[in-house]
Amino acid sequence: MSEHIEPSGIPHDELAAQVAAALPQWLPSQRWFGGKDREIDSVSAVSWTTLLDGDPLLLHLVVRVEQGDRRELYQLLIGSRQSQLPDVAAAASIGLEDGRTCYEASGDADLTACLLDFIAEGKRIGSMTFEHEPGADLTTGLRGHPITSEQSNTSLVYGHHHILKLFRKLGSGVNKDLVLHRALHELGSQQIAEPLGSISAEVDGEDVTIGMLQRFLPDAADGWVMATTSVRDFMADTAGLPPEELGGDFAGEAYRLGKAVATVHADLARALGTEQAGADDVRRAVDSMLARLERVSAQVPALARHADAVRPVLERVADVAVPVSTQSVHGDLHLGQVLRTVNGWLLLDFEGEPAASVAERAALASPLRDVASMLRSFDYAAQQLLVGQPDDPETTARAMSWARRNRAAFCDGYGKVAGQDPRDDAALLRALELDKAVYEVAYEHANRPDWLTVPMASIERILSEGE
Amino acid sequence: MTDETTRTTTVPDAALTGLDDIPHTGESIADDGTLTEPQADDFGHAEQAPSNPEWFKRAVFYEVLVRAFADSNGDGTGDLRGLAGRLDYLQWLGVDCLWLPPFYASPLRDGGYDISDFRAVLPEFGTVDDFVYLLEEAHKRDIRVITDLVLNHTSDAHPWFQQSRNDPDGPYGDYYVWRDDDSEYSDARVIFVDTEASNWTYDPVRGQFFWHRFFSHQPDLNFENEEVQEAMLDVLRFWLDLGIDGFRLDAVPYLFEEEGTNCENLPRTHEYLRRVRAAVDEEYPGRILLAEANQWPADVVEYFGDPEVGGDECHMAFHFPLMPRIFMAVRRESRFPISEILAQTPEIPSGAQWGIFLRNHDELTLEMVTDDERDYMYREYATDPRMKANIGIRRRLAPLLDNDRNQLELFTALLLSLPGSPVLYYGDEIGMGDNIWLGDRDAVRTPMQWSPDRNAGFSRSDPGRVYLPPIMDPTYGYEAINVEAQQGNAASLLNWTRQMIAVRKQHLAFAEGDFVDLGGSNPSVLAYQRVWERPDGLKDVVLCVNNLSRFPQPVELDLSEHLGCTPVELTGSVRFPRIGELPYLLTLPGHGFYWFQLVETGDEGERRSQV
């Protein structure tokens, strides 16, 4: 790292260290920061790269955040300007000890424009490598604007053409999201947004993916909005007609979504292979589900009441016929992770559950895990209008009838492509759904108590449906 | 209006055996068996409409059934003179071109598509001279007229067929596709599976089988025969000489047959259409050909011909799949049924235009050619009793939409702003109803409702003589729904429709602009812009935002490419907030829509467009 001197005279490594020192105050208020549950012990700069020198200045910074025994890497874009700060900078400012102001620069379109251009040029700057995928067709000279809906990462949309996702929490090596997108794209998959390029940085001697550029689909609407549009129409019907007789019926879309998910699973298996889980693996999975049940029951009395009924359903998985086929899956599939475009459904964000460890995310899993997770999402969509409303069994039953129809349509579509209906593996699917619901109970209990009714109603439904 | 004395065309004669009651000409037969057919010079010719070779791209079409519009002679059936008498109304409404389904001499076993004489008018509609009168009067009002022409087949009562079956070695012996057995072309599907067992029918008179893609009373012409090709060109010339502005060519995919194929869309069929087009362009520039090919858009574009030369077959074709998808999109409150069919619609040659419609004289059809589309339609329609009930039967727009004024306006706004020339169906501009008790075919063909007077003002005949009773129910009956009442009511559907047609005509972007789907995060809102580059290089940009949901909706649109422009609402010229860097927020009432022009504001007032 050569000695860069900012006009104001401070070397960039010193600046990086100063920013890192200010981060323990600043990080917890960032939506994408995953360690809000614990105190931050320290933040240290692991590496920094000057992307734009002079004024304004753009620095890429990787920091290590230590929280007890947890150590995670995060990346930031740090901007600094001599002149008056743009509005976006003021809102993202990180005050430094000497009174100077730096800011998180992902919202500063003047500065982030260079990221796209670097990718198009295939540039290497310091420890950072910008690459475009072979044959990628890039439009350059565009300004990037962050999308506001994101949770754990930051994505910049360039014009109507490209979207650059900056992974906030960094793993090791090539990111799973990028690996899976590349593998699917190589097979010509129509169910993903085409990967166009990537950014990596050397961290602790290893190249780590820090960003992925994809085709942006301006004509798309996300699955959650599509589904809740249908629910809204359904719940507003005063005649009490069944969902299939109402205009807003979603089953056709759910069916096509099932086909799309099954197609992606088949492609992933073809591209990256499958493995067979034996009895020991299955036992470990059952134990892990049981452990979660006990843990969450201890915290949430409402769940504890059902624990005795849930336990045998989970236990029964140990009896499923082995081996169970496992493969790369999406890992965090729900209606918010799928997009309806004019060419059909596609899947986004193959990173896996944000809360899971990198190793957990990379692990192979039964594709039924994705199916179960999407089925859960239909329950959420059906019941979201009921959250915070007085409990009304009739309304809940009505919402459940929407979910039932669309869950079935999703499974029909999935089975049409997969050649086997996921409901044929009833014991495993049921357990995976319950396990997911238990996870949701913990999450809602901690974060959104109003929503606790949604997974609880589902658990009651799954248990009452019997075999 | 009646003037029986002006009728000069031939009356049906009995020169040919078996045609005693069938309207036809062919009043004399030469010794060699050749029929003497009427020539255009036997009649007066209409003045041409003002010349503008691309008129069809900008025209508002109006499908009108001669039988149903106005009766001039009090016989209970609408006629050409009656229609001519109502041209002032159509001009007032803003109609640019009439599309008349067949009015030729016919035994009427297939709604007039079974033509027994290409050069005669069905006597109850009038005469060829009456038609020339209609053309003349229409052209005076800058209204053009096109009609259906069936190239593929004739009625079995056509003198050509009678000659062909009776005299195999005569001049018409090879006009039809005759074979000794019924084994050929077995890969061609039977289209009317409910009534026809085969595409071959045995004719005991000639002792041979004849080929027919439709009904067995409609033998296919033999286009392998050069004389047939020329004879059909002469039929076109006959009407073009009289002054007609074009033809909707019926059943075009089926002209030629070839063993081992499905006998549809064959290269030789396209070759013949190019020949027809070349003749029209050379001899009658500015007249148009509209293809009726109920096929997938990717296949229909073939009928526009070579894009390199701007198209060298038909000028226009109907976009069939769009129509059911408009209904589905509003029913589903989702823009995708419309967005995806338009995304799948290929570019068309520069000299071509789609025709789009909400309703016509046919049913809401689901006759789709791809398996995917059939699967899609099945998924969306099969379980929905409401949608299923409307398939395969003929309904009018207003009853299809529960007579909901908001939806009627939304559908009409879509019709007038989606890419293509809109085709209105007579009566829908006043929200006429249908009469399903009349049976499928006639439900949507009842008399036009002009006034609350006897027979809805359609005919002065005895009510018992009217060809079909006018609608009389309390909601849609002529006492409630009629032109006279709606013309007098500024807030009526009729006046609203007229205003929207007028607005459309002020902006060529609607007619000729590129279509850009704006997408957006709210799937219930369909937003698109139509962008037309004016001859002076400026752009006319129209923004259309449609709420397909019955509930109010917000939408945020990315209009950043129009930064600094002001959206001006087109019906009231109200200026909306300027477009800034942030997504542009609009809220729409249930089934509401907006049309805006995007205006660049400058120091010297405003330019009407933005660069």
Short mmCIF file of C-alpha atoms in Angstrom, two decimals, chain B residues 7-184:
data_model
loop_
_atom_site.label_atom_id
_atom_site.label_comp_id
_atom_site.label_asym_id
_atom_site.label_seq_id
_atom_site.Cartn_x
_atom_site.Cartn_y
_atom_site.Cartn_z
CA ARG B 7 -80.89 -0.27 -57.95
CA THR B 8 -79.30 -1.36 -61.16
CA THR B 9 -77.52 -4.54 -60.34
CA THR B 10 -78.70 -7.80 -61.65
CA VAL B 11 -81.35 -9.72 -59.91
CA PRO B 12 -80.76 -13.34 -59.08
CA ASP B 13 -81.44 -15.34 -62.12
CA ALA B 14 -82.04 -18.93 -62.76
CA ALA B 15 -79.53 -19.43 -65.51
CA LEU B 16 -77.73 -21.93 -63.32
CA THR B 17 -79.49 -24.95 -62.00
CA GLY B 18 -79.78 -25.25 -58.28
CA LEU B 19 -79.46 -21.54 -57.54
CA ASP B 20 -83.10 -20.56 -57.69
CA ASP B 21 -83.17 -18.82 -54.33
CA ILE B 22 -79.53 -17.96 -54.00
CA PRO B 23 -78.37 -14.42 -54.69
CA HIS B 24 -75.77 -14.46 -57.43
CA THR B 25 -74.99 -12.91 -60.76
CA GLY B 26 -73.54 -14.63 -63.76
CA GLU B 27 -76.53 -13.64 -65.82
CA SER B 28 -75.25 -15.20 -68.94
CA ILE B 29 -73.06 -18.10 -69.83
CA ALA B 30 -71.00 -18.16 -72.99
CA ASP B 31 -70.94 -21.21 -75.18
CA ASP B 32 -67.66 -22.33 -73.66
CA GLY B 33 -69.25 -22.21 -70.21
CA THR B 34 -67.62 -18.93 -69.12
CA LEU B 35 -69.76 -16.78 -66.87
CA THR B 36 -70.21 -13.13 -67.70
CA GLU B 37 -69.57 -11.29 -64.47
CA PRO B 38 -70.28 -7.65 -63.63
CA GLN B 39 -67.42 -5.25 -64.20
CA ALA B 40 -66.56 -2.17 -62.16
CA ASP B 41 -67.19 0.03 -65.13
CA ASP B 42 -70.82 -1.02 -65.02
CA PHE B 43 -71.17 1.19 -61.92
CA GLY B 44 -70.33 4.68 -60.77
CA HIS B 45 -67.11 5.12 -58.82
CA ALA B 46 -66.70 6.95 -55.53
CA GLU B 47 -64.32 9.87 -55.08
CA GLN B 48 -61.25 8.77 -53.21
CA ALA B 49 -60.56 9.76 -49.63
CA PRO B 50 -57.71 12.26 -49.21
CA SER B 51 -54.41 10.62 -49.94
CA ASN B 52 -52.27 9.58 -47.01
CA PRO B 53 -50.66 6.21 -47.46
CA GLU B 54 -50.18 5.66 -43.72
CA TRP B 55 -53.70 6.59 -42.67
CA PHE B 56 -54.40 3.16 -41.27
CA LYS B 57 -51.71 3.56 -38.60
CA ARG B 58 -53.62 6.48 -37.12
CA ALA B 59 -57.17 5.46 -37.77
CA VAL B 60 -59.87 4.61 -35.28
CA PHE B 61 -61.77 1.69 -36.81
CA TYR B 62 -65.42 0.90 -36.18
CA GLU B 63 -66.86 -2.49 -36.94
CA VAL B 64 -70.46 -2.17 -38.02
CA LEU B 65 -72.86 -4.81 -39.23
CA VAL B 66 -74.88 -3.44 -42.15
CA ARG B 67 -77.86 -5.48 -41.00
CA ALA B 68 -77.78 -4.01 -37.52
CA PHE B 69 -77.09 -0.32 -37.94
CA ALA B 70 -79.93 1.46 -39.71
CA ASP B 71 -82.83 0.44 -41.93
CA SER B 72 -83.54 2.97 -44.69
CA ASN B 73 -86.44 1.27 -46.46
CA GLY B 74 -88.51 0.07 -43.53
CA ASP B 75 -88.15 -3.63 -44.26
CA GLY B 76 -86.83 -4.36 -40.78
CA THR B 77 -83.25 -5.03 -41.90
CA GLY B 78 -80.38 -2.58 -41.88
CA ASP B 79 -78.96 -1.65 -45.26
CA LEU B 80 -76.20 0.28 -46.97
CA ARG B 81 -78.32 3.39 -47.49
CA GLY B 82 -79.29 3.29 -43.83
CA LEU B 83 -75.65 3.16 -42.82
CA ALA B 84 -74.87 6.03 -45.19
CA GLY B 85 -77.55 8.04 -43.42
CA ARG B 86 -75.77 7.64 -40.10
CA LEU B 87 -72.33 8.72 -41.27
CA ASP B 88 -72.70 12.13 -39.61
CA TYR B 89 -72.92 10.35 -36.27
CA LEU B 90 -69.80 8.30 -36.96
CA GLN B 91 -67.92 11.40 -38.08
CA TRP B 92 -69.03 13.18 -34.91
CA LEU B 93 -67.77 10.25 -32.83
CA GLY B 94 -64.36 10.43 -34.48
CA VAL B 95 -64.42 7.24 -36.53
CA ASP B 96 -61.87 7.12 -39.36
CA CYS B 97 -62.63 3.83 -40.98
CA LEU B 98 -65.60 1.48 -41.10
CA TRP B 99 -65.04 -2.23 -41.18
CA LEU B 100 -68.03 -3.98 -42.70
CA PRO B 101 -68.30 -7.74 -42.34
CA PRO B 102 -69.33 -9.32 -45.65
CA PHE B 103 -72.31 -7.79 -47.42
CA TYR B 104 -71.93 -9.89 -50.55
CA ALA B 105 -74.57 -12.09 -52.12
CA SER B 106 -74.72 -15.16 -49.94
CA PRO B 107 -77.00 -17.97 -48.87
CA LEU B 108 -76.08 -16.86 -45.32
CA ARG B 109 -75.18 -20.23 -43.95
CA ASP B 110 -72.04 -18.75 -42.36
CA GLY B 111 -72.95 -15.18 -41.55
CA GLY B 112 -72.20 -14.01 -45.07
CA TYR B 113 -68.69 -15.45 -45.11
CA ASP B 114 -70.15 -18.00 -47.54
CA ILE B 115 -70.08 -15.83 -50.60
CA SER B 116 -72.13 -16.88 -53.61
CA ASP B 117 -71.12 -13.91 -55.71
CA PHE B 118 -68.13 -11.69 -55.06
CA ARG B 119 -69.50 -8.96 -57.29
CA ALA B 120 -73.01 -8.53 -55.93
CA VAL B 121 -74.50 -7.13 -52.75
CA LEU B 122 -76.89 -9.16 -50.66
CA PRO B 123 -80.23 -7.85 -51.97
CA GLU B 124 -81.64 -7.05 -48.52
CA PHE B 125 -78.64 -4.72 -47.94
CA GLY B 126 -79.06 -2.93 -51.27
CA THR B 127 -77.10 -2.82 -54.45
CA VAL B 128 -73.59 -2.23 -55.68
CA ASP B 129 -74.72 1.31 -56.49
CA ASP B 130 -75.86 1.74 -52.91
CA PHE B 131 -72.43 0.70 -51.82
CA VAL B 132 -70.82 3.24 -54.11
CA TYR B 133 -73.17 5.85 -52.61
CA LEU B 134 -72.05 4.84 -49.10
CA LEU B 135 -68.40 5.12 -50.14
CA GLU B 136 -68.97 8.49 -51.70
CA GLU B 137 -70.72 9.86 -48.62
CA ALA B 138 -68.14 8.35 -46.27
CA HIS B 139 -65.21 9.77 -48.21
CA LYS B 140 -66.83 13.21 -48.10
CA ARG B 141 -66.60 12.94 -44.32
CA ASP B 142 -63.04 11.65 -44.39
CA ILE B 143 -64.22 8.20 -43.36
CA ARG B 144 -62.82 5.19 -45.13
CA VAL B 145 -64.48 1.83 -45.64
CA ILE B 146 -62.99 -1.64 -45.68
CA THR B 147 -64.77 -4.94 -45.89
CA ASP B 148 -64.13 -8.62 -45.44
CA LEU B 149 -63.08 -10.65 -48.40
CA VAL B 150 -62.79 -14.39 -48.20
CA LEU B 151 -60.04 -15.50 -50.54
CA ASN B 152 -59.84 -19.07 -49.40
CA HIS B 153 -63.23 -20.41 -50.37
CA THR B 154 -66.66 -19.67 -51.77
CA SER B 155 -70.13 -20.81 -50.97
CA ASP B 156 -71.03 -24.04 -52.74
CA ALA B 157 -73.78 -21.90 -54.31
CA HIS B 158 -71.22 -19.75 -56.09
CA PRO B 159 -71.67 -20.14 -59.87
CA TRP B 160 -67.99 -21.06 -60.10
CA PHE B 161 -68.60 -24.10 -57.95
CA GLN B 162 -71.81 -25.00 -59.74
CA GLN B 163 -69.96 -24.86 -63.04
CA SER B 164 -67.02 -26.76 -61.58
CA ARG B 165 -69.09 -29.65 -60.30
CA ASN B 166 -71.28 -29.86 -63.41
CA ASP B 167 -68.61 -29.39 -66.03
CA PRO B 168 -65.26 -30.82 -64.91
CA ASP B 169 -63.72 -30.05 -68.28
CA GLY B 170 -65.17 -26.55 -68.53
CA PRO B 171 -63.44 -23.27 -67.70
CA TYR B 172 -64.16 -23.68 -63.95
CA GLY B 173 -63.39 -27.39 -63.74
CA ASP B 174 -60.09 -26.77 -61.94
CA TYR B 175 -61.27 -23.85 -59.72
CA TYR B 176 -61.61 -26.10 -56.68
CA VAL B 177 -59.51 -28.83 -55.12
CA TRP B 178 -61.03 -32.05 -56.49
CA ARG B 179 -59.67 -35.53 -55.81
CA ASP B 180 -60.80 -39.08 -56.43
CA ASP B 181 -60.30 -40.02 -52.78
CA ASP B 182 -60.02 -38.32 -49.43
CA SER B 183 -56.52 -39.41 -48.45
CA GLU B 184 -54.46 -36.33 -49.18
#
